[in-house]
Amino acid sequence: MDKSISELVDEMTLEEKAGLCSGENFWLTKAVDRLGIPSIMMADGPHGLRKQEADPDHIALSESVPATCFPTAAALACSWDRDLVGRVGSLLGKECQALGVDIILGPGTNIKRSPLCGRNFEYFSEDPFLSSRMASSHVSGVQGEGVGTSLKHFAANNQEYRRLLTDTVIDERTLREIYLASFEPVVRNTKPWTVMCAYNKLNGEFCSEHSRLLSDILRDEWGFEGFVVSDWGAVNERVDALAAGLELEMPACRGDRDKLIVRAVQTGQLDEALLDRAVMRILRIVEKAVSNRKKGASFDSELHHKSARETAADCMVLLKNEDNILPLEDQKTLAVIGGFAAYPRFQGGGSSHVNPSILDIPLDEIRRTAEASGMTVLYEPGYPVDMIRDRYSNRKFESASDIPDRAMIEAACRAAEKADSAVVFAGLPEPYESEGYDRKHISIPPGHLELIRAVAEVQPQTVVVLSNGSPVEMPWLDGVKAVVEAYLGGQGFGGAVSDVLFGRVNPSGKLAETFPRRVQDNPSYLNFPGDRDRVEYREGIFVGYRYYDSAEVEPLFPFGYGLSYTDFSYDSLEADSGELTGEGELILTVKVRNTGEREGKETVQLYIRPVDSPVSRPLQELKGFEKIKLNPDEEGTLVFHLSKRDFAYYDTGRSDWYAPDGTYEICIGSSSRDIRLKRSVELKSLNREKSVYTRNSTVFELSLHPEGKKMLDIAGRKMEEERAISMDLLMTLFKDMPLRSFHMFAGDLINEEKLDSLLETLNKD
Ligand code: BGC
């Protein structure tokens, strides 16, 4: 653009300015040719590009150009690998450059509140620390290629049921600690070019017109500098949305809403300065996008596919491996069972549906490797394979079959019996989960269930490979030897699973969410998806492992869990200091050793446990993780940096994060339920603010002041003498008593008159 942005805004007519605030069509912003303002293109996202050339729509009903389908976010997060996710982002950025896309719509960093949310496959985790780190790497990777991202869906869009209407009711502390915490570090540290507002309402107001969310928090507190785009069709009242901080409405509104903006300015309902501000914000990104375009960019789809396959392998989670049945070695005959082996489920339904450039078929990949080493592979589909034309990619895939087919199961059992071991491919067929609707249960189809049971009965060496976007129950778990959770692993899943099964890759994924034994165990169960158009997040901050660990509810597999073909010992945890003061940092080092016989990767997790908290807090919260690759017998050191915010909760009284002084335990674990090392640290004088004492301050608060402490000691001694009450008992009995009542028990030490002068002393500097 030749002119400066403010010059352009000055020269634009009111109609042109209003027009720039909505799309030209499904994917483009408007150009203003007379002023040399070009349009820019957006496309989904998040784990592959869905660029539609004709018949655009937002739920992928019509075809898009071939692009690499990387593992979905649910799988990617299991890598716990910032670099890997960054690499995927960078490859996505390259594909955007090659296909002329300026902004990719993603990543989605909403929290997995319930395993029932149909769109969980597009989100990273139940934990905001992990989720925000994964999203940050994704954003940095894409934007490093000169392509923008759209961090979505802001905020609290955690279910699909009536997603355009639901009012999500969340208390402020939960909102800050869980739902906004998944966005905050991404916005602050990686500066996404755009943020996409969610469809739903948040505490009574549509996110699209929530000025506290879009302006006060996103911009003023977190420093967001890009533009806010509506989710496709999310705008309720256009003028209110613009005033609240929603700059671009997508997709096109055929001019209708632009006219509303024009009229609002003409009638004085909307200050033109607000419109100018929105236009400037959009133009700044348009300028950035255009100046970052790489002419003639191309990408090598073979190379990107290879990377998709390697990525998928690094995301797989080995959930069970009894008797080290995996990796498969010394087999003469292997039975591969289940339609998903021939028609893999590797991505989710809806707007993120990619037309894969290449597709690995697990059965072919397994055959290739097995047959090269002289193994015979027998294949049986095991459940009905309804050949349907996949509407997205013109390939044929299996659809859900809820009725077990006895003849097919018997054929599968015969093959399994003849083999040394059986690998059963099962999971959730596409209709079971998707953008647009939620699940009602977490079972796999009866056809898959029966097949696993029957095969495991005749073949003790049975391995199950699961393809699903969100947790499933596993009533058959005890009957099988191994389980590989592949999630929806993208177009390279087929090759990746073969690499993991035969040990070319040592699995290192760990769960980014808890697998409950039953869906009823999930803390949101009784309040999901809410009543009519209102869902109250009554479990509060106790989401995922924060609940399971605090309430000691045994999960099927805990957060952070995943096995390897090797073992790791956690040898030491050192801290550079026993305490954290002021704005400083605490540096912790952990030594880990590979004690097995194969090279492998381990993700070491750091959780913080407050020992004594003035408010209710989860037993522990993830505040650090590092992944390390080690050769057999090699030792490595991992370093963690902690600061005040890592110890803090959101204090609604202060409207700020608050880390109370006191003792905290640093827990180093291989999962949230497998803590291997611990040490205590003290937080001291972290809070410079002065306490203000009132008649309703408590005896405990009094004890924190040196003068108060002195007084209590005297009172304590007196009570000890007169009534044989120990100081400890005194504190236990009276610690939460307000001073106005305490004096009735403290004899003549404090009375109404003395209380006033005591408060004066306490409140002095
Ligand atoms: C989805 C977004 C997506 C948009 C454009 C919406 O329905 O919620 O995530 O980016 O469509 O396809």
Short mmCIF file of C-alpha atoms and ligand atoms in Angstrom, two decimals, residues 26-27 43-46 50 57-60 105-106 119 122-123 152-153 157 160 163 196 199 230-232 351-352 435, ligand 1:
data_model
loop_
_atom_site.label_atom_id
_atom_site.label_comp_id
_atom_site.label_asym_id
_atom_site.label_seq_id
_atom_site.Cartn_x
_atom_site.Cartn_y
_atom_site.Cartn_z
CA PHE A 26 -16.48 -16.40 2.68
CA TRP A 27 -12.73 -15.99 2.96
CA ALA A 43 -8.72 -20.12 5.47
CA ASP A 44 -9.13 -22.91 8.03
CA GLY A 45 -7.12 -24.28 10.06
CA PRO A 46 -5.92 -25.34 12.40
CA ARG A 50 -8.68 -25.93 3.90
CA ASP A 57 -18.76 -22.84 3.11
CA HIS A 58 -17.64 -22.94 6.69
CA ILE A 59 -18.29 -26.55 7.57
CA ALA A 60 -16.38 -28.14 4.72
CA LEU A 105 -7.81 -19.79 11.20
CA GLY A 106 -6.33 -21.39 14.27
CA ARG A 119 -14.91 -30.54 18.89
CA GLU A 122 -9.46 -29.50 17.61
CA TYR A 123 -8.37 -28.41 21.08
CA LYS A 152 -9.82 -19.11 18.61
CA HIS A 153 -12.51 -19.30 19.96
CA ASN A 157 -16.54 -22.11 23.85
CA GLU A 160 -21.00 -27.53 20.49
CA ARG A 163 -23.05 -23.00 20.47
CA MET A 196 -11.47 -15.02 16.66
CA TYR A 199 -20.14 -17.87 19.13
CA SER A 230 -15.98 -12.90 14.43
CA ASP A 231 -16.39 -16.63 14.23
CA TRP A 232 -18.29 -17.21 11.01
CA SER A 351 -14.49 -26.64 9.36
CA SER A 352 -11.06 -28.15 10.02
CA GLU A 435 -17.79 -29.84 15.13
C1 BGC B 1 -15.78 -22.44 13.10
C2 BGC B 1 -14.42 -21.78 13.04
C3 BGC B 1 -13.95 -21.73 11.62
C4 BGC B 1 -14.98 -20.94 10.81
C5 BGC B 1 -14.61 -20.81 9.35
C6 BGC B 1 -16.78 -21.79 12.16
O1 BGC B 1 -17.94 -22.53 12.07
O2 BGC B 1 -16.27 -22.39 14.41
O3 BGC B 1 -13.51 -22.46 13.84
O4 BGC B 1 -12.69 -21.15 11.54
O5 BGC B 1 -16.23 -21.62 10.86
O6 BGC B 1 -14.75 -22.00 8.69
#
